[in-house]
Amino acid sequence: MGCGAGFGSEKVHIPSILFINRVFPPDRGATGRCLKDLAGRFSSRGWRVTVLAQGAVDAPHEALAGVAVVRSGEPGGRRVPGGLGYLMALGGLWRAAKRLPRHDVVVTMTDPPMLASLGPPLGRRWGCGVINWSHDLYPDLLPVIDVKLTDAAMASLRWLALASLRRCDAVVAIGDCMAARLARDGVPASRIVTIPNWADPVVAPVPWSGNPMRDALGLGDRFTVAYSGNFGLAHPLDAVLEAAADLAVRAPDVMFLLIGEGRGLKRIKSALDRMALRNVLALPWQPAANLSVSLGAADLHLAAMDARAEGMLVPSKIAGALAAGRPCVLLGPAGGAAAKLLTENGCGEVVAPGDATRLATVILAHANDPSFHRAARAKAAAAAALWSADQAADAFLALAAAIARPARSGPRLVGRPPPRSLAAGGD
């Protein structure tokens, strides 16, 4: 399995990799889109690639050359809410993984929570390399997204998470803040590799004038602010609604777009109904094909992050905004990787999560000073050009090649560190 014919009796080994995640396109979710980008690039470099995701066996998936997509046989989506739904998804993925043929490398992601716990058992079963690609740090993030567990349950999950991560050959963090937290929690620093996420490659700047979404919404020349993406419970937007209410009086020409879906959307819509804000439009989730137009419909983007989640996640929507050539304001902690990206590149600002007054002031600074805003847009495009899916894939490919273990090499211990040259990374 995984070998091709060579000259004479020799065989050339084709390296193989298995990615495990709850979602994969057309399923909705930022982790699935990142996975699609990376899996396709592994395949184009000659790897045999398998993706295991949740869903019915015959569920549709986006065709990707050289990538085999396998579904767990369990229904997709979180039909059972909370911890029980996560546990059921985890069980279905584990049962499906055990039925798959051996791969040289297994990469677990972090949806559903505690997915990292599947990697080391598969590593022992197959004698292969194990990577955890950490988009979110669980179980610490569970209270932030309103999953309530007893102290004893949290302690048990923390023990399991740390034990699992320490047995991985490498743990990929998507920001320096996450890498530092992993190290503080006890993951050996020699096994932590920082590979930031990237903007969806389909996103490119679209001229403001003549944008079909702006035309369809009748925005005219109104300065427009957008929040686009997941309305998650770790992304509080109360300050956005308060700032919109303030500017509805002080600057009624400023328009707000709230685009997407998620567990927090119901509460947002209830608040909008109650506040009756005429300067806010709530729009549905936009497919990838529409992202450039959708993101380009705004002049300024917003991202939000619960202060308690610092080091546990990095908002992915910032990269999309910058790729669209738009500056971004982060409502979140000032010490994380996302804040660093905006402030060090001059393409946005950081506002405390609940500071609606400051947010309104920042928005007006962009709306009332065209030259300032044009400069911020240019810096956004420049920042986006610093990191791409191809660069991230190069780093991931080097890491996977370093820890891969072909079957013919015999048994091995899971948990060896990657080469030191790969263990250092940055945002």
Short mmCIF file of C-alpha atoms in Angstrom, two decimals:
data_model
loop_
_atom_site.label_atom_id
_atom_site.label_comp_id
_atom_site.label_asym_id
_atom_site.label_seq_id
_atom_site.Cartn_x
_atom_site.Cartn_y
_atom_site.Cartn_z
CA MET A 1 0.00 0.00 0.00
CA GLY A 2 1.43 3.39 -0.99
CA CYS A 3 4.22 2.07 -3.28
CA GLY A 4 4.65 2.56 -7.00
CA ALA A 5 6.72 0.69 -9.54
CA GLY A 6 10.30 1.84 -10.13
CA PHE A 7 13.21 0.58 -12.23
CA GLY A 8 13.64 -3.19 -12.26
CA SER A 9 12.54 -4.75 -9.00
CA GLU A 10 12.86 -1.52 -7.00
CA LYS A 11 9.81 0.27 -5.72
CA VAL A 12 9.43 3.96 -5.05
CA HIS A 13 7.59 4.73 -1.85
CA ILE A 14 4.75 7.22 -2.21
CA PRO A 15 4.33 9.00 1.15
CA SER A 16 0.82 9.00 2.55
CA ILE A 17 -1.02 11.27 4.96
CA LEU A 18 -4.41 11.11 6.67
CA PHE A 19 -6.16 14.29 7.82
CA ILE A 20 -9.04 13.97 10.32
CA ASN A 21 -11.53 16.81 10.84
CA ARG A 22 -15.27 17.05 11.42
CA VAL A 23 -15.93 19.13 8.30
CA PHE A 24 -14.71 19.21 4.72
CA PRO A 25 -16.24 21.24 1.84
CA PRO A 26 -19.02 21.56 0.94
CA ASP A 27 -19.53 21.41 4.73
CA ARG A 28 -19.34 24.90 6.17
CA GLY A 29 -16.48 25.81 8.43
CA ALA A 30 -13.15 27.61 8.23
CA THR A 31 -11.16 24.53 9.30
CA GLY A 32 -12.58 22.55 6.40
CA ARG A 33 -11.58 25.22 3.89
CA CYS A 34 -8.04 25.33 5.30
CA LEU A 35 -7.89 21.56 5.10
CA LYS A 36 -8.97 21.59 1.46
CA ASP A 37 -6.19 24.05 0.59
CA LEU A 38 -3.54 22.02 2.37
CA ALA A 39 -4.70 18.58 1.21
CA GLY A 40 -4.65 19.68 -2.43
CA ARG A 41 -1.12 20.99 -2.11
CA PHE A 42 0.08 17.75 -0.50
CA SER A 43 -1.43 15.80 -3.38
CA SER A 44 0.22 18.06 -5.97
CA ARG A 45 3.60 17.32 -4.33
CA GLY A 46 3.18 13.58 -4.81
CA TRP A 47 1.63 12.49 -1.50
CA ARG A 48 -1.23 10.02 -1.26
CA VAL A 49 -3.83 12.01 0.68
CA THR A 50 -6.91 10.87 2.56
CA VAL A 51 -9.34 13.12 4.41
CA LEU A 52 -11.67 11.64 7.02
CA ALA A 53 -14.65 13.84 7.90
CA GLN A 54 -18.02 13.42 9.54
CA GLY A 55 -21.12 12.72 7.48
CA ALA A 56 -23.05 10.02 5.68
CA VAL A 57 -20.90 7.66 3.62
CA ASP A 58 -22.46 8.93 0.39
CA ALA A 59 -22.43 12.61 1.42
CA PRO A 60 -21.21 14.90 -1.36
CA HIS A 61 -17.79 16.48 -1.22
CA GLU A 62 -15.81 18.85 -3.36
CA ALA A 63 -13.68 16.91 -5.82
CA LEU A 64 -9.99 17.52 -5.28
CA ALA A 65 -7.44 15.85 -7.56
CA GLY A 66 -5.54 13.10 -5.78
CA VAL A 67 -7.44 13.46 -2.49
CA ALA A 68 -9.66 10.63 -1.24
CA VAL A 69 -12.47 11.88 1.01
CA VAL A 70 -13.96 9.34 3.40
CA ARG A 71 -17.00 10.02 5.57
CA SER A 72 -17.42 8.50 9.02
CA GLY A 73 -20.94 7.24 8.34
CA GLU A 74 -22.29 9.42 11.15
CA PRO A 75 -24.69 12.27 10.34
CA GLY A 76 -22.90 15.54 9.72
CA GLY A 77 -23.48 18.68 11.75
CA ARG A 78 -23.96 19.04 15.48
CA ARG A 79 -27.49 17.68 15.66
CA VAL A 80 -27.02 16.83 19.31
CA PRO A 81 -25.98 20.05 21.09
CA GLY A 82 -23.16 20.50 23.55
CA GLY A 83 -20.72 17.97 24.88
CA LEU A 84 -22.78 14.91 23.93
CA GLY A 85 -22.79 15.94 20.27
CA TYR A 86 -19.04 16.43 20.34
CA LEU A 87 -18.56 13.01 21.94
CA MET A 88 -20.73 11.29 19.32
CA ALA A 89 -18.79 12.94 16.48
CA LEU A 90 -15.51 11.90 18.07
CA GLY A 91 -16.66 8.29 18.41
CA GLY A 92 -17.80 8.11 14.81
CA LEU A 93 -14.49 9.44 13.51
CA TRP A 94 -12.52 6.97 15.66
CA ARG A 95 -14.51 3.98 14.41
CA ALA A 96 -14.06 5.09 10.80
CA ALA A 97 -10.33 5.77 11.23
CA LYS A 98 -9.71 2.23 12.49
CA ARG A 99 -11.16 0.86 9.24
CA LEU A 100 -8.76 2.82 7.04
CA PRO A 101 -5.47 1.48 5.66
CA ARG A 102 -2.21 2.59 7.19
CA HIS A 103 -0.75 6.03 6.43
CA ASP A 104 2.76 7.34 7.06
CA VAL A 105 1.45 10.44 8.87
CA VAL A 106 -1.80 11.16 10.71
CA VAL A 107 -2.92 14.77 11.23
CA THR A 108 -5.73 15.40 13.70
CA MET A 109 -7.38 18.81 13.80
CA THR A 110 -9.47 20.28 16.63
CA ASP A 111 -13.07 19.92 15.44
CA PRO A 112 -14.68 18.22 17.30
CA PRO A 113 -13.01 19.08 20.61
CA MET A 114 -10.54 16.50 21.91
CA LEU A 115 -9.89 15.14 18.41
CA ALA A 116 -6.20 15.20 19.31
CA SER A 117 -6.83 12.16 21.50
CA LEU A 118 -7.26 9.98 18.37
CA GLY A 119 -3.78 10.67 17.00
CA PRO A 120 -1.50 8.76 19.40
CA PRO A 121 -3.62 5.55 19.34
CA LEU A 122 -3.52 5.58 15.54
CA GLY A 123 0.21 6.26 15.71
CA ARG A 124 0.71 3.17 17.86
CA ARG A 125 -1.59 1.10 15.67
CA TRP A 126 0.23 1.99 12.44
CA GLY A 127 3.69 2.96 13.66
CA CYS A 128 3.34 6.28 11.88
CA GLY A 129 4.05 9.96 12.48
CA VAL A 130 1.43 11.98 14.40
CA ILE A 131 0.69 15.71 14.11
CA ASN A 132 -2.01 17.71 15.85
CA TRP A 133 -3.00 20.83 13.92
CA SER A 134 -4.36 23.06 16.69
CA HIS A 135 -6.91 25.59 15.52
CA ASP A 136 -8.53 25.76 18.96
CA LEU A 137 -7.27 24.66 22.36
CA TYR A 138 -9.65 22.31 24.13
CA PRO A 139 -10.89 21.70 26.73
CA ASP A 140 -9.97 25.19 27.98
CA LEU A 141 -12.13 26.81 25.30
CA LEU A 142 -15.26 24.85 26.28
CA PRO A 143 -16.42 27.24 29.04
CA VAL A 144 -15.94 30.18 26.66
CA ILE A 145 -18.36 28.61 24.15
CA ASP A 146 -20.83 27.83 26.92
CA VAL A 147 -20.22 24.09 27.26
CA LYS A 148 -20.68 23.53 30.98
CA LEU A 149 -18.77 20.70 32.66
CA THR A 150 -18.03 19.80 36.25
CA ASP A 151 -14.62 20.63 37.69
CA ALA A 152 -13.82 16.92 37.77
CA ALA A 153 -14.76 16.49 34.12
CA MET A 154 -12.67 19.50 33.09
CA ALA A 155 -9.69 18.19 35.04
CA SER A 156 -9.99 14.80 33.35
CA LEU A 157 -10.23 16.35 29.89
CA ARG A 158 -7.24 18.61 30.55
CA TRP A 159 -5.21 15.57 31.57
CA LEU A 160 -6.28 13.67 28.44
CA ALA A 161 -5.57 16.65 26.17
CA LEU A 162 -2.09 17.23 27.54
CA ALA A 163 -1.24 13.52 27.51
CA SER A 164 -2.37 13.30 23.88
CA LEU A 165 -0.46 16.36 22.73
CA ARG A 166 2.72 15.27 24.49
CA ARG A 167 2.58 11.99 22.59
CA CYS A 168 2.36 13.71 19.19
CA ASP A 169 5.50 14.04 17.11
CA ALA A 170 4.57 17.66 16.43
CA VAL A 171 1.86 20.11 17.46
CA VAL A 172 1.14 22.86 14.95
CA ALA A 173 0.00 26.14 16.52
CA ILE A 174 -1.58 28.82 14.31
CA GLY A 175 -0.05 31.71 16.27
CA ASP A 176 2.79 32.52 18.62
CA CYS A 177 0.29 33.19 21.39
CA MET A 178 -1.08 29.65 21.01
CA ALA A 179 2.43 28.17 20.87
CA ALA A 180 3.32 29.95 24.13
CA ARG A 181 0.18 28.66 25.83
CA LEU A 182 0.86 25.10 24.68
CA ALA A 183 4.37 25.31 26.10
CA ARG A 184 3.06 26.71 29.40
CA ASP A 185 0.57 23.86 29.56
CA GLY A 186 3.36 21.31 29.31
CA VAL A 187 3.74 20.42 25.64
CA PRO A 188 7.48 20.13 24.93
CA ALA A 189 8.59 23.30 23.16
CA SER A 190 10.76 21.20 20.82
CA ARG A 191 7.59 19.69 19.32
CA ILE A 192 5.64 22.93 18.82
CA VAL A 193 5.72 24.37 15.30
CA THR A 194 4.03 27.69 14.49
CA ILE A 195 2.36 27.76 11.06
CA PRO A 196 -0.18 30.60 10.84
CA ASN A 197 -3.40 30.14 8.91
CA TRP A 198 -3.86 31.95 5.60
CA ALA A 199 -6.55 33.71 3.66
CA ASP A 200 -8.75 31.64 1.39
CA PRO A 201 -6.88 31.66 -1.95
CA VAL A 202 -10.09 32.57 -3.79
CA VAL A 203 -10.17 35.98 -2.07
CA ALA A 204 -8.74 38.92 -3.99
CA PRO A 205 -9.41 42.66 -3.88
CA VAL A 206 -12.54 43.73 -5.77
CA PRO A 207 -12.97 47.39 -6.72
CA TRP A 208 -15.41 49.21 -4.46
CA SER A 209 -17.11 50.89 -7.40
CA GLY A 210 -19.42 48.53 -9.27
CA ASN A 211 -19.26 45.76 -6.65
CA PRO A 212 -22.41 43.71 -7.38
CA MET A 213 -23.19 43.13 -3.70
CA ARG A 214 -22.99 46.84 -2.94
CA ASP A 215 -25.24 47.50 -5.91
CA ALA A 216 -27.74 44.83 -4.85
CA LEU A 217 -27.89 46.21 -1.31
CA GLY A 218 -28.24 49.80 -2.48
CA LEU A 219 -25.26 50.96 -0.45
CA GLY A 220 -24.34 53.73 -2.86
CA ASP A 221 -21.34 55.61 -1.50
CA ARG A 222 -22.08 54.90 2.17
CA PHE A 223 -19.07 53.93 4.27
CA THR A 224 -19.68 50.28 5.14
CA VAL A 225 -18.43 48.19 8.04
CA ALA A 226 -18.78 44.39 7.98
CA TYR A 227 -18.51 41.43 10.30
CA SER A 228 -18.31 38.37 8.06
CA GLY A 229 -18.00 34.79 9.23
CA ASN A 230 -19.00 32.63 12.14
CA PHE A 231 -21.19 34.12 14.88
CA GLY A 232 -19.64 31.93 17.52
CA LEU A 233 -20.04 32.16 21.26
CA ALA A 234 -16.35 33.05 21.55
CA HIS A 235 -16.96 36.11 19.33
CA PRO A 236 -18.96 38.64 21.39
CA LEU A 237 -20.57 41.36 19.28
CA ASP A 238 -22.43 43.45 21.86
CA ALA A 239 -20.03 46.36 21.33
CA VAL A 240 -20.68 46.24 17.58
CA LEU A 241 -24.42 46.65 18.10
CA GLU A 242 -23.84 49.43 20.63
CA ALA A 243 -21.51 51.24 18.23
CA ALA A 244 -24.07 50.84 15.44
CA ALA A 245 -26.76 52.36 17.67
CA ASP A 246 -24.46 55.28 18.49
CA LEU A 247 -23.56 55.92 14.85
CA ALA A 248 -27.18 55.59 13.74
CA VAL A 249 -27.61 58.95 15.46
CA ARG A 250 -24.21 60.59 14.96
CA ALA A 251 -23.32 59.27 11.49
CA PRO A 252 -26.40 57.66 9.92
CA ASP A 253 -24.65 57.21 6.56
CA VAL A 254 -22.32 54.58 8.07
CA MET A 255 -23.73 51.13 7.28
CA PHE A 256 -23.09 47.82 9.07
CA LEU A 257 -23.27 44.39 7.44
CA LEU A 258 -23.47 41.26 9.60
CA ILE A 259 -22.79 38.32 7.28
CA GLY A 260 -22.78 34.65 8.26
CA GLU A 261 -24.23 32.12 10.65
CA GLY A 262 -23.45 30.35 13.90
CA ARG A 263 -24.69 29.60 17.40
CA GLY A 264 -24.63 33.26 18.40
CA LEU A 265 -26.67 34.52 15.44
CA LYS A 266 -30.07 33.98 17.06
CA ARG A 267 -29.18 36.30 19.93
CA ILE A 268 -27.82 38.90 17.49
CA LYS A 269 -31.02 38.87 15.44
CA SER A 270 -33.14 39.18 18.59
CA ALA A 271 -31.11 42.22 19.59
CA LEU A 272 -31.49 43.74 16.12
CA ASP A 273 -35.26 43.27 16.25
CA ARG A 274 -35.37 44.90 19.67
CA MET A 275 -33.11 47.82 18.74
CA ALA A 276 -34.70 48.41 15.29
CA LEU A 277 -31.44 49.69 13.82
CA ARG A 278 -31.90 50.97 10.28
CA ASN A 279 -28.15 51.11 9.65
CA VAL A 280 -27.59 47.35 10.10
CA LEU A 281 -28.26 44.57 7.59
CA ALA A 282 -28.05 40.87 8.53
CA LEU A 283 -27.10 38.73 5.54
CA PRO A 284 -26.78 34.96 5.11
CA TRP A 285 -23.60 32.90 4.92
CA GLN A 286 -21.74 33.42 1.64
CA PRO A 287 -20.20 30.53 -0.34
CA ALA A 288 -16.49 30.62 -1.16
CA ALA A 289 -17.18 31.62 -4.77
CA ASN A 290 -18.74 34.87 -3.53
CA LEU A 291 -16.14 35.75 -0.91
CA SER A 292 -14.19 38.32 -2.90
CA VAL A 293 -17.34 40.25 -3.76
CA SER A 294 -18.80 39.84 -0.27
CA LEU A 295 -15.67 40.90 1.60
CA GLY A 296 -15.02 43.66 -0.93
CA ALA A 297 -18.47 45.15 -0.32
CA ALA A 298 -17.20 46.64 2.95
CA ASP A 299 -14.71 49.43 3.54
CA LEU A 300 -13.69 48.22 6.98
CA HIS A 301 -13.97 44.78 8.59
CA LEU A 302 -14.49 43.69 12.18
CA ALA A 303 -13.32 40.62 14.04
CA ALA A 304 -14.21 39.68 17.59
CA MET A 305 -12.64 37.44 20.19
CA ASP A 306 -13.55 36.82 23.81
CA ALA A 307 -10.66 38.06 25.98
CA ARG A 308 -10.72 34.74 27.85
CA ALA A 309 -9.81 32.93 24.62
CA GLU A 310 -6.38 34.55 24.17
CA GLY A 311 -3.96 31.86 23.08
CA MET A 312 -6.81 29.38 22.51
CA LEU A 313 -7.75 30.55 19.01
CA VAL A 314 -6.77 33.05 16.31
CA PRO A 315 -9.68 34.66 14.39
CA SER A 316 -9.43 33.49 10.78
CA LYS A 317 -11.62 36.24 9.36
CA ILE A 318 -8.80 38.81 9.71
CA ALA A 319 -6.74 37.10 7.00
CA GLY A 320 -9.73 37.17 4.65
CA ALA A 321 -10.32 40.87 5.24
CA LEU A 322 -6.68 41.72 4.52
CA ALA A 323 -6.67 39.57 1.38
CA ALA A 324 -9.67 41.57 0.18
CA GLY A 325 -7.56 44.70 0.65
CA ARG A 326 -9.56 45.96 3.61
CA PRO A 327 -8.29 47.01 7.05
CA CYS A 328 -9.74 45.31 10.10
CA VAL A 329 -10.58 46.21 13.70
CA LEU A 330 -10.20 43.45 16.27
CA LEU A 331 -12.46 43.53 19.30
CA GLY A 332 -10.27 41.37 21.47
CA PRO A 333 -7.15 41.04 23.59
CA ALA A 334 -4.13 43.11 22.60
CA GLY A 335 -1.55 40.40 23.25
CA GLY A 336 -2.52 37.75 20.71
CA ALA A 337 -1.28 36.86 17.24
CA ALA A 338 -4.25 38.55 15.54
CA ALA A 339 -3.62 41.84 17.34
CA LYS A 340 0.07 41.65 16.48
CA LEU A 341 -0.71 41.13 12.78
CA LEU A 342 -2.87 44.26 12.64
CA THR A 343 -0.80 46.63 14.73
CA GLU A 344 2.65 45.69 13.43
CA ASN A 345 1.53 46.07 9.82
CA GLY A 346 -0.55 49.22 10.33
CA CYS A 347 -3.59 47.63 8.71
CA GLY A 348 -6.03 47.84 11.61
CA GLU A 349 -6.53 48.50 15.27
CA VAL A 350 -7.31 46.59 18.44
CA VAL A 351 -10.22 47.62 20.66
CA ALA A 352 -11.16 46.09 24.01
CA PRO A 353 -14.05 43.63 23.46
CA GLY A 354 -16.68 45.72 25.26
CA ASP A 355 -15.54 49.21 24.29
CA ALA A 356 -18.30 50.40 21.94
CA THR A 357 -17.28 54.05 22.33
CA ARG A 358 -13.75 53.39 21.13
CA LEU A 359 -15.02 51.22 18.28
CA ALA A 360 -17.31 54.01 17.05
CA THR A 361 -14.39 56.45 17.21
CA VAL A 362 -12.16 54.16 15.13
CA ILE A 363 -14.90 53.65 12.53
CA LEU A 364 -15.44 57.40 12.21
CA ALA A 365 -11.69 57.96 11.83
CA HIS A 366 -11.78 55.77 8.71
CA ALA A 367 -15.10 57.11 7.43
CA ASN A 368 -14.16 60.78 7.82
CA ASP A 369 -10.55 60.66 6.58
CA PRO A 370 -10.33 59.16 3.07
CA SER A 371 -6.55 59.52 2.85
CA PHE A 372 -6.06 57.73 6.18
CA HIS A 373 -8.39 54.96 5.07
CA ARG A 374 -6.68 54.57 1.66
CA ALA A 375 -3.34 54.16 3.40
CA ALA A 376 -4.79 51.50 5.70
CA ARG A 377 -6.19 49.64 2.70
CA ALA A 378 -2.80 49.64 0.99
CA LYS A 379 -1.17 48.32 4.15
CA ALA A 380 -3.84 45.60 4.40
CA ALA A 381 -3.03 44.33 0.92
CA ALA A 382 0.70 44.44 1.71
CA ALA A 383 0.20 42.47 4.92
CA ALA A 384 -1.87 39.84 3.10
CA ALA A 385 0.97 39.31 0.63
CA LEU A 386 3.35 38.31 3.44
CA TRP A 387 1.78 34.87 3.96
CA SER A 388 -0.09 32.52 1.65
CA ALA A 389 -1.49 29.01 1.41
CA ASP A 390 1.54 27.99 -0.65
CA GLN A 391 3.99 29.21 2.00
CA ALA A 392 2.04 27.49 4.77
CA ALA A 393 1.93 24.29 2.72
CA ASP A 394 5.71 24.40 2.23
CA ALA A 395 6.17 24.55 6.01
CA PHE A 396 3.64 21.77 6.62
CA LEU A 397 5.13 19.56 3.91
CA ALA A 398 8.60 19.90 5.40
CA LEU A 399 7.26 18.98 8.83
CA ALA A 400 5.30 15.97 7.58
CA ALA A 401 8.28 14.70 5.57
CA ALA A 402 10.50 14.97 8.64
CA ILE A 403 8.29 12.80 10.84
CA ALA A 404 6.81 10.42 8.24
CA ARG A 405 7.50 6.74 8.87
CA PRO A 406 7.14 4.38 5.90
CA ALA A 407 5.81 0.95 6.85
CA ARG A 408 8.96 -0.85 5.76
CA SER A 409 11.01 1.04 8.36
CA GLY A 410 9.57 -1.03 11.20
CA PRO A 411 8.10 -0.08 14.56
CA ARG A 412 8.71 3.28 16.15
CA LEU A 413 7.84 5.30 19.23
CA VAL A 414 5.24 8.05 18.87
CA GLY A 415 6.34 11.37 20.29
CA ARG A 416 9.73 12.18 18.81
CA PRO A 417 10.46 15.90 18.32
CA PRO A 418 10.65 17.43 14.84
CA PRO A 419 14.01 18.78 13.68
CA ARG A 420 14.98 21.94 15.53
CA SER A 421 14.92 23.94 12.31
CA LEU A 422 11.19 23.23 12.05
CA ALA A 423 10.38 23.73 15.72
CA ALA A 424 10.70 27.50 15.55
CA GLY A 425 8.04 29.54 13.84
CA GLY A 426 6.41 32.92 13.90
CA ASP A 427 3.32 34.83 12.95
#
